[in-house]
PDB file of C-alpha atoms in Angstrom:
ATOM      1  CA  MET Y  47       0.032   0.073  -0.047  1.00 53.00           C
ATOM      2  CA  SER Y  48       1.232   3.459  -0.875  1.00 73.00           C
ATOM      3  CA  GLY Y  49       0.470   4.812   2.361  1.00 92.00           C
ATOM      4  CA  LEU Y  50      -1.624   8.091   0.742  1.00 96.00           C
ATOM      5  CA  ARG Y  51      -4.929   7.422   2.748  1.00 95.00           C
ATOM      6  CA  ASP Y  52      -2.726   7.532   6.148  1.00 95.00           C
ATOM      7  CA  ARG Y  53      -1.344  10.822   4.983  1.00 96.00           C
ATOM      8  CA  LEU Y  54      -4.641  12.197   4.233  1.00 96.00           C
ATOM      9  CA  ALA Y  55      -6.190  11.392   7.446  1.00 95.00           C
ATOM     10  CA  ALA Y  56      -3.124  12.604   9.211  1.00 96.00           C
ATOM     11  CA  GLY Y  57      -3.756  16.219   7.328  1.00 96.00           C
ATOM     12  CA  ASP Y  58      -0.886  16.225   5.181  1.00 97.00           C
ATOM     13  CA  THR Y  59      -1.146  18.717   2.227  1.00 98.00           C
ATOM     14  CA  LEU Y  60      -0.344  16.737  -0.675  1.00 98.00           C
ATOM     15  CA  TYR Y  61       0.854  18.238  -4.462  1.00 98.00           C
ATOM     16  CA  GLY Y  62       0.324  16.236  -7.277  1.00 98.00           C
ATOM     17  CA  THR Y  63      -0.126  16.585 -11.289  1.00 98.00           C
ATOM     18  CA  PHE Y  64      -2.226  15.024 -13.868  1.00 98.00           C
ATOM     19  CA  LEU Y  65      -0.569  12.724 -16.455  1.00 98.00           C
ATOM     20  CA  GLY Y  66      -2.126  13.144 -19.864  1.00 98.00           C
ATOM     21  CA  LEU Y  67       0.578  12.152 -21.986  1.00 98.00           C
ATOM     22  CA  GLY Y  68       0.246   8.670 -21.849  1.00 97.00           C
ATOM     23  CA  SER Y  69       4.198   8.501 -21.515  1.00 97.00           C
ATOM     24  CA  ALA Y  70       5.842   6.433 -19.035  1.00 97.00           C
ATOM     25  CA  LEU Y  71       8.927   9.304 -19.664  1.00 98.00           C
ATOM     26  CA  ALA Y  72       6.661  11.951 -18.748  1.00 98.00           C
ATOM     27  CA  THR Y  73       5.564   9.933 -15.725  1.00 98.00           C
ATOM     28  CA  GLU Y  74       9.078   9.426 -14.638  1.00 98.00           C
ATOM     29  CA  ALA Y  75       9.998  13.242 -15.354  1.00 98.00           C
ATOM     30  CA  CYS Y  76       7.288  14.114 -12.803  1.00 98.00           C
ATOM     31  CA  ALA Y  77       7.720  11.580 -10.246  1.00 98.00           C
ATOM     32  CA  VAL Y  78      11.674  12.733  -9.907  1.00 98.00           C
ATOM     33  CA  ALA Y  79      10.359  16.346  -9.601  1.00 97.00           C
ATOM     34  CA  GLY Y  80       9.293  15.353  -6.107  1.00 96.00           C
ATOM     35  CA  PHE Y  81       5.312  15.365  -6.297  1.00 98.00           C
ATOM     36  CA  ASP Y  82       3.167  13.344  -3.595  1.00 97.00           C
ATOM     37  CA  TRP Y  83       1.125  12.080  -6.148  1.00 98.00           C
ATOM     38  CA  LEU Y  84       0.711  11.712  -9.798  1.00 98.00           C
ATOM     39  CA  LEU Y  85      -2.917  10.845 -11.225  1.00 98.00           C
ATOM     40  CA  VAL Y  86      -3.130   9.154 -14.876  1.00 98.00           C
ATOM     41  CA  ASP Y  87      -6.384  10.681 -16.513  1.00 98.00           C
ATOM     42  CA  LEU Y  88      -7.944   8.237 -18.774  1.00 97.00           C
ATOM     43  CA  GLU Y  89     -10.988  10.848 -18.716  1.00 97.00           C
ATOM     44  CA  HIS Y  90      -9.398  13.528 -21.110  1.00 96.00           C
ATOM     45  CA  GLY Y  91      -5.828  12.091 -21.137  1.00 95.00           C
ATOM     46  CA  GLY Y  92      -4.430  10.563 -24.278  1.00 94.00           C
ATOM     47  CA  GLY Y  93      -3.356   7.256 -23.035  1.00 93.00           C
ATOM     48  CA  ASP Y  94      -5.433   4.287 -22.577  1.00 92.00           C
ATOM     49  CA  GLU Y  95      -5.275   1.369 -19.423  1.00 91.00           C
ATOM     50  CA  GLN Y  96      -2.285  -0.262 -21.472  1.00 92.00           C
ATOM     51  CA  ALA Y  97      -0.391   2.922 -21.147  1.00 95.00           C
ATOM     52  CA  LEU Y  98      -1.451   3.390 -17.728  1.00 96.00           C
ATOM     53  CA  LEU Y  99       0.606   0.110 -16.841  1.00 96.00           C
ATOM     54  CA  HIS Y 100       3.769   1.428 -18.314  1.00 96.00           C
ATOM     55  CA  GLN Y 101       3.083   4.751 -16.084  1.00 97.00           C
ATOM     56  CA  GLN Y 102       2.632   2.883 -13.210  1.00 96.00           C
ATOM     57  CA  LEU Y 103       5.691   1.330 -13.498  1.00 97.00           C
ATOM     58  CA  ALA Y 104       7.608   4.505 -13.795  1.00 97.00           C
ATOM     59  CA  GLY Y 105       5.813   5.999 -10.643  1.00 97.00           C
ATOM     60  CA  GLU Y 106       6.153   2.868  -8.312  1.00 96.00           C
ATOM     61  CA  ALA Y 107      10.255   2.850  -9.553  1.00 96.00           C
ATOM     62  CA  HIS Y 108      10.249   6.019  -7.620  1.00 96.00           C
ATOM     63  CA  ARG Y 109       8.042   5.537  -4.906  1.00 96.00           C
ATOM     64  CA  ILE Y 110       5.305   7.712  -6.046  1.00 97.00           C
ATOM     65  CA  PRO Y 111       1.674   6.896  -5.302  1.00 97.00           C
ATOM     66  CA  MET Y 112      -0.179   6.420  -8.588  1.00 98.00           C
ATOM     67  CA  LEU Y 113      -3.880   7.279  -9.014  1.00 98.00           C
ATOM     68  CA  ALA Y 114      -6.331   7.405 -12.024  1.00 98.00           C
ATOM     69  CA  ARG Y 115      -9.306   8.910 -13.201  1.00 98.00           C
ATOM     70  CA  VAL Y 116     -11.599   6.665 -14.594  1.00 97.00           C
ATOM     71  CA  GLU Y 117     -13.692   7.613 -18.021  1.00 95.00           C
ATOM     72  CA  SER Y 118     -16.578   6.458 -16.482  1.00 93.00           C
ATOM     73  CA  ALA Y 119     -17.829   4.938 -13.028  1.00 95.00           C
ATOM     74  CA  GLU Y 120     -18.306   1.400 -14.285  1.00 94.00           C
ATOM     75  CA  ARG Y 121     -17.319  -1.119 -11.975  1.00 96.00           C
ATOM     76  CA  ILE Y 122     -15.237  -3.071 -14.412  1.00 95.00           C
ATOM     77  CA  ARG Y 123     -13.109   0.168 -15.370  1.00 96.00           C
ATOM     78  CA  THR Y 124     -12.566   0.644 -11.711  1.00 97.00           C
ATOM     79  CA  GLY Y 125     -11.556  -3.056 -10.707  1.00 97.00           C
ATOM     80  CA  ARG Y 126      -9.484  -3.098 -13.899  1.00 96.00           C
ATOM     81  CA  LEU Y 127      -7.218   0.040 -12.499  1.00 97.00           C
ATOM     82  CA  LEU Y 128      -7.141  -1.371  -8.937  1.00 97.00           C
ATOM     83  CA  ASP Y 129      -5.858  -4.772 -10.086  1.00 97.00           C
ATOM     84  CA  ALA Y 130      -3.048  -3.051 -12.092  1.00 96.00           C
ATOM     85  CA  GLY Y 131      -1.953  -1.661  -8.494  1.00 96.00           C
ATOM     86  CA  VAL Y 132      -3.248   1.987  -8.494  1.00 97.00           C
ATOM     87  CA  ALA Y 133      -3.511   3.663  -5.135  1.00 97.00           C
ATOM     88  CA  GLY Y 134      -6.777   5.121  -5.592  1.00 98.00           C
ATOM     89  CA  VAL Y 135      -9.413   6.316  -8.077  1.00 98.00           C
ATOM     90  CA  MET Y 136     -10.974   9.753  -9.028  1.00 98.00           C
ATOM     91  CA  PHE Y 137     -14.450   9.472 -10.234  1.00 98.00           C
ATOM     92  CA  PRO Y 138     -15.604  12.581 -12.553  1.00 97.00           C
ATOM     93  CA  ARG Y 139     -19.049  14.118 -12.948  1.00 95.00           C
ATOM     94  CA  LEU Y 140     -20.961  11.961 -10.322  1.00 96.00           C
ATOM     95  CA  ASP Y 141     -24.008  14.107  -9.704  1.00 96.00           C
ATOM     96  CA  SER Y 142     -25.808  12.868  -6.490  1.00 97.00           C
ATOM     97  CA  VAL Y 143     -25.160  10.670  -3.549  1.00 98.00           C
ATOM     98  CA  ASP Y 144     -26.647   7.450  -5.197  1.00 98.00           C
ATOM     99  CA  ASP Y 145     -24.106   8.002  -7.612  1.00 97.00           C
ATOM    100  CA  VAL Y 146     -21.424   8.033  -5.386  1.00 98.00           C
ATOM    101  CA  ARG Y 147     -22.382   5.436  -2.968  1.00 98.00           C
ATOM    102  CA  ALA Y 148     -22.798   3.259  -6.366  1.00 98.00           C
ATOM    103  CA  ALA Y 149     -19.182   4.181  -7.541  1.00 98.00           C
ATOM    104  CA  VAL Y 150     -17.068   3.689  -3.968  1.00 98.00           C
ATOM    105  CA  ARG Y 151     -18.544   0.325  -3.366  1.00 98.00           C
ATOM    106  CA  HIS Y 152     -16.139  -0.456  -6.718  1.00 98.00           C
ATOM    107  CA  LEU Y 153     -13.413   0.238  -4.535  1.00 98.00           C
ATOM    108  CA  ARG Y 154     -13.567  -2.507  -2.010  1.00 98.00           C
ATOM    109  CA  TYR Y 155     -14.133  -6.148  -1.935  1.00 97.00           C
ATOM    110  CA  PRO Y 156     -17.453  -7.828  -0.343  1.00 97.00           C
ATOM    111  CA  PRO Y 157     -18.892  -7.232   2.112  1.00 96.00           C
ATOM    112  CA  GLU Y 158     -17.797  -3.152   1.865  1.00 96.00           C
ATOM    113  CA  GLY Y 159     -17.911  -3.238  -2.071  1.00 97.00           C
ATOM    114  CA  ASP Y 160     -18.675  -5.308  -4.944  1.00 97.00           C
ATOM    115  CA  ARG Y 161     -15.245  -5.315  -6.506  1.00 97.00           C
ATOM    116  CA  GLY Y 162     -14.583  -8.446  -8.210  1.00 96.00           C
ATOM    117  CA  VAL Y 163     -12.121 -10.717  -6.336  1.00 96.00           C
ATOM    118  CA  ALA Y 164      -9.037 -12.580  -8.279  1.00 95.00           C
ATOM    119  CA  THR Y 165      -5.696 -12.664  -6.900  1.00 95.00           C
ATOM    120  CA  TYR Y 166      -3.643 -13.917 -10.225  1.00 95.00           C
ATOM    121  CA  ASN Y 167      -3.234 -10.126 -11.291  1.00 95.00           C
ATOM    122  CA  ARG Y 168      -0.380  -7.637 -10.902  1.00 95.00           C
ATOM    123  CA  VAL Y 169      -1.233  -5.938  -7.805  1.00 95.00           C
ATOM    124  CA  TYR Y 170      -1.197  -9.813  -5.862  1.00 96.00           C
ATOM    125  CA  ASP Y 171       2.295 -10.620  -7.567  1.00 95.00           C
ATOM    126  CA  PHE Y 172       0.471 -12.425  -9.998  1.00 96.00           C
ATOM    127  CA  GLY Y 173      -1.168 -15.016  -7.767  1.00 96.00           C
ATOM    128  CA  LEU Y 174       2.070 -15.122  -5.124  1.00 97.00           C
ATOM    129  CA  ARG Y 175       0.680 -12.694  -2.510  1.00 96.00           C
ATOM    130  CA  PRO Y 176      -3.117 -13.461  -2.076  1.00 95.00           C
ATOM    131  CA  ASP Y 177      -2.578 -12.849   1.632  1.00 95.00           C
ATOM    132  CA  ARG Y 178      -2.723  -9.149   0.592  1.00 94.00           C
ATOM    133  CA  LEU Y 179      -6.629  -9.704   0.268  1.00 95.00           C
ATOM    134  CA  THR Y 180      -7.195  -9.234   3.759  1.00 94.00           C
ATOM    135  CA  THR Y 181      -5.872  -5.663   4.077  1.00 94.00           C
ATOM    136  CA  ALA Y 182      -6.790  -4.442   0.421  1.00 95.00           C
ATOM    137  CA  ASN Y 183      -9.971  -2.168   1.387  1.00 95.00           C
ATOM    138  CA  ASP Y 184      -7.988  -0.504   3.907  1.00 94.00           C
ATOM    139  CA  GLY Y 185      -5.594   1.410   1.663  1.00 94.00           C
ATOM    140  CA  VAL Y 186      -7.996   2.590  -1.614  1.00 97.00           C
ATOM    141  CA  VAL Y 187      -8.161   6.100  -1.847  1.00 98.00           C
ATOM    142  CA  GLY Y 188     -11.498   7.233  -3.215  1.00 98.00           C
ATOM    143  CA  ILE Y 189     -11.644  10.938  -4.863  1.00 98.00           C
ATOM    144  CA  VAL Y 190     -15.181  12.167  -5.835  1.00 98.00           C
ATOM    145  CA  GLN Y 191     -14.878  15.362  -7.979  1.00 98.00           C
ATOM    146  CA  ILE Y 192     -17.668  17.946  -7.455  1.00 98.00           C
ATOM    147  CA  GLU Y 193     -18.216  19.453 -10.887  1.00 98.00           C
ATOM    148  CA  SER Y 194     -22.106  20.484 -11.336  1.00 97.00           C
ATOM    149  CA  ARG Y 195     -24.778  22.263  -9.559  1.00 97.00           C
ATOM    150  CA  SER Y 196     -26.303  19.133  -8.714  1.00 98.00           C
ATOM    151  CA  ALA Y 197     -23.285  17.646  -7.060  1.00 98.00           C
ATOM    152  CA  LEU Y 198     -22.506  20.928  -5.165  1.00 98.00           C
ATOM    153  CA  ALA Y 199     -26.052  20.749  -3.729  1.00 98.00           C
ATOM    154  CA  ALA Y 200     -25.521  17.442  -2.245  1.00 98.00           C
ATOM    155  CA  THR Y 201     -22.114  18.067  -1.452  1.00 98.00           C
ATOM    156  CA  ALA Y 202     -22.527  17.532   2.363  1.00 98.00           C
ATOM    157  CA  GLU Y 203     -24.057  14.045   1.859  1.00 98.00           C
ATOM    158  CA  ILE Y 204     -21.565  13.190  -0.561  1.00 98.00           C
ATOM    159  CA  ALA Y 205     -18.526  13.760   1.835  1.00 98.00           C
ATOM    160  CA  ALA Y 206     -20.624  11.704   4.351  1.00 98.00           C
ATOM    161  CA  VAL Y 207     -20.383   8.721   2.160  1.00 98.00           C
ATOM    162  CA  PRO Y 208     -18.012   5.715   3.494  1.00 97.00           C
ATOM    163  CA  GLY Y 209     -15.254   5.334   1.077  1.00 97.00           C
ATOM    164  CA  VAL Y 210     -14.879   8.965  -0.191  1.00 98.00           C
ATOM    165  CA  ASP Y 211     -11.443  10.446   0.839  1.00 98.00           C
ATOM    166  CA  VAL Y 212     -11.297  13.716  -1.155  1.00 98.00           C
ATOM    167  CA  LEU Y 213     -13.977  15.879  -2.569  1.00 98.00           C
ATOM    168  CA  PHE Y 214     -12.073  17.428  -5.648  1.00 98.00           C
ATOM    169  CA  VAL Y 215     -13.224  20.361  -7.513  1.00 98.00           C
ATOM    170  CA  GLY Y 216     -12.962  20.353 -11.190  1.00 97.00           C
ATOM    171  CA  PRO Y 217     -12.911  24.053 -11.592  1.00 98.00           C
ATOM    172  CA  ARG Y 218     -13.517  24.192 -15.376  1.00 97.00           C
ATOM    173  CA  ASP Y 219     -16.645  22.077 -15.317  1.00 97.00           C
ATOM    174  CA  LEU Y 220     -18.172  23.552 -12.121  1.00 98.00           C
ATOM    175  CA  SER Y 221     -17.434  27.082 -13.049  1.00 98.00           C
ATOM    176  CA  THR Y 222     -18.800  26.574 -16.715  1.00 98.00           C
ATOM    177  CA  ASP Y 223     -22.246  24.682 -15.006  1.00 97.00           C
ATOM    178  CA  LEU Y 224     -22.367  27.763 -12.285  1.00 98.00           C
ATOM    179  CA  GLY Y 225     -22.390  30.187 -15.432  1.00 97.00           C
ATOM    180  CA  CYS Y 226     -19.086  31.730 -14.801  1.00 98.00           C
ATOM    181  CA  ALA Y 227     -16.883  29.642 -17.185  1.00 97.00           C
ATOM    182  CA  GLY Y 228     -13.391  30.200 -16.227  1.00 95.00           C
ATOM    183  CA  ARG Y 229     -13.877  32.827 -13.982  1.00 97.00           C
ATOM    184  CA  PHE Y 230     -12.593  31.470 -11.017  1.00 97.00           C
ATOM    185  CA  THR Y 231     -12.511  34.787  -8.685  1.00 96.00           C
ATOM    186  CA  ALA Y 232     -16.275  34.717  -9.127  1.00 98.00           C
ATOM    187  CA  PRO Y 233     -18.547  35.386  -6.468  1.00 98.00           C
ATOM    188  CA  ALA Y 234     -20.616  32.043  -7.310  1.00 98.00           C
ATOM    189  CA  PHE Y 235     -17.519  30.059  -7.884  1.00 98.00           C
ATOM    190  CA  THR Y 236     -16.015  30.986  -4.777  1.00 98.00           C
ATOM    191  CA  ALA Y 237     -18.987  30.432  -2.710  1.00 98.00           C
ATOM    192  CA  ALA Y 238     -18.809  27.102  -4.003  1.00 98.00           C
ATOM    193  CA  LEU Y 239     -15.234  26.259  -2.932  1.00 98.00           C
ATOM    194  CA  ASP Y 240     -16.565  27.592   0.551  1.00 98.00           C
ATOM    195  CA  GLN Y 241     -19.161  25.036   0.398  1.00 98.00           C
ATOM    196  CA  VAL Y 242     -16.987  22.207  -0.654  1.00 98.00           C
ATOM    197  CA  LEU Y 243     -14.100  23.073   2.073  1.00 98.00           C
ATOM    198  CA  ALA Y 244     -16.861  23.121   5.076  1.00 98.00           C
ATOM    199  CA  ALA Y 245     -18.709  19.948   3.884  1.00 98.00           C
ATOM    200  CA  ALA Y 246     -14.775  18.426   3.621  1.00 98.00           C
ATOM    201  CA  LYS Y 247     -13.938  19.708   7.175  1.00 98.00           C
ATOM    202  CA  ASN Y 248     -17.370  18.620   8.686  1.00 98.00           C
ATOM    203  CA  ALA Y 249     -16.970  15.169   7.593  1.00 98.00           C
ATOM    204  CA  GLY Y 250     -13.486  14.834   8.409  1.00 98.00           C
ATOM    205  CA  ILE Y 251     -12.193  14.028   4.852  1.00 98.00           C
ATOM    206  CA  THR Y 252      -9.994  16.201   2.469  1.00 98.00           C
ATOM    207  CA  ALA Y 253     -11.031  18.777  -0.146  1.00 98.00           C
ATOM    208  CA  GLY Y 254      -9.062  18.864  -3.125  1.00 98.00           C
ATOM    209  CA  ILE Y 255      -8.591  20.828  -6.322  1.00 98.00           C
ATOM    210  CA  LEU Y 256      -7.020  21.467  -9.841  1.00 98.00           C
ATOM    211  CA  ALA Y 257      -4.719  24.382  -9.955  1.00 98.00           C
ATOM    212  CA  GLY Y 258      -3.277  26.086 -13.320  1.00 95.00           C
ATOM    213  CA  ASP Y 259      -0.028  26.928 -11.765  1.00 95.00           C
ATOM    214  CA  PRO Y 260       1.830  26.924  -8.591  1.00 96.00           C
ATOM    215  CA  GLU Y 261       0.740  30.400  -7.585  1.00 97.00           C
ATOM    216  CA  GLN Y 262      -3.038  29.223  -7.911  1.00 97.00           C
ATOM    217  CA  ALA Y 263      -2.302  26.247  -5.865  1.00 98.00           C
ATOM    218  CA  ALA Y 264      -0.380  28.104  -2.934  1.00 98.00           C
ATOM    219  CA  ALA Y 265      -3.699  30.093  -2.773  1.00 98.00           C
ATOM    220  CA  TYR Y 266      -5.625  27.118  -2.809  1.00 98.00           C
ATOM    221  CA  THR Y 267      -3.636  25.875  -0.226  1.00 98.00           C
ATOM    222  CA  ALA Y 268      -3.871  28.831   2.306  1.00 98.00           C
ATOM    223  CA  ALA Y 269      -7.731  28.515   1.722  1.00 98.00           C
ATOM    224  CA  GLY Y 270      -7.623  25.300   3.247  1.00 98.00           C
ATOM    225  CA  PHE Y 271      -7.561  22.475   0.027  1.00 98.00           C
ATOM    226  CA  ARG Y 272      -4.816  20.038   0.900  1.00 98.00           C
ATOM    227  CA  PHE Y 273      -4.925  17.875  -2.174  1.00 98.00           C
ATOM    228  CA  VAL Y 274      -3.697  19.833  -4.810  1.00 98.00           C
ATOM    229  CA  GLY Y 275      -2.985  19.003  -8.335  1.00 98.00           C
ATOM    230  CA  VAL Y 276      -0.578  21.526 -10.235  1.00 98.00           C
ATOM    231  CA  GLY Y 277      -1.355  21.340 -14.100  1.00 97.00           C
ATOM    232  CA  SER Y 278      -0.469  18.107 -16.106  1.00 98.00           C
ATOM    233  CA  ASP Y 279       2.683  17.060 -17.603  1.00 98.00           C
ATOM    234  CA  ALA Y 280       1.214  18.191 -20.794  1.00 97.00           C
ATOM    235  CA  SER Y 281       0.470  21.308 -19.180  1.00 97.00           C
ATOM    236  CA  LEU Y 282       3.729  22.033 -17.611  1.00 97.00           C
ATOM    237  CA  LEU Y 283       5.756  21.017 -20.551  1.00 97.00           C
ATOM    238  CA  ALA Y 284       3.959  23.565 -22.500  1.00 97.00           C
ATOM    239  CA  ARG Y 285       4.308  26.245 -20.430  1.00 96.00           C
ATOM    240  CA  ALA Y 286       7.944  25.823 -19.893  1.00 96.00           C
ATOM    241  CA  ALA Y 287       8.484  25.703 -23.784  1.00 97.00           C
ATOM    242  CA  ALA Y 288       6.442  28.859 -24.120  1.00 97.00           C
ATOM    243  CA  ASP Y 289       8.407  30.483 -21.604  1.00 96.00           C
ATOM    244  CA  ALA Y 290      11.675  29.542 -23.213  1.00 97.00           C
ATOM    245  CA  VAL Y 291      10.503  31.001 -26.460  1.00 97.00           C
ATOM    246  CA  HIS Y 292       9.135  34.011 -25.060  1.00 96.00           C
ATOM    247  CA  HIS Y 293      12.856  34.357 -23.473  1.00 96.00           C
ATOM    248  CA  LEU Y 294      14.418  34.238 -26.802  1.00 97.00           C
ATOM    249  CA  ARG Y 295      12.083  35.793 -29.021  1.00 94.00           C
ATOM    250  CA  PRO Y 296      10.162  38.396 -26.675  1.00 83.00           C
TER     251      PRO Y 296
END
């Protein structure tokens, strides 16, 4: 187990980035940079489950907890990621507490959940470590995104669902649904952030958010977010490249 869930429970502030390039080398570059976690984005990223395995190996080589965002909350999608060894799963666009209850059940074996039981896969050393089944439910991190008005209205209930460790704001989706697309200082959006922070605090879990750059990440941290994503491998590369070109040809 990665220990990531324990660090969240201890109140640590954890920084990571999204991986959208589907590249093991890009993953390794982000791993050696010193992030606390890395998340393979299967919803919007350019890679697939096969690419995820190579990224998983690259991150694990540097002892970085690897997470993944599923493209849908189907049980089989979550199970395949967990069998590959991810430390946790992010669920996008769950709009009701019933959606959340159903999704987080996929993270755990019965009776707590409905994850399919098999021990011949990677996470159990291909059958050599079936004993890990006994503690598998304890360490998986459940991350639920708040990306719509309906999810925001149910935030307090969602935060109280067992198995939800992080409420994670998707700024673009949420601001768009609130009618202030991309305007992250708009009153409606900042009020929504306060609502998510309060719900997480009352439930004793962590509030998370994706920031566009380190300055924005620092501001979100100061506001109380403790699981903060800083861009993506693609955006970090593009920004560094653009800065270099601007320096050479201002």
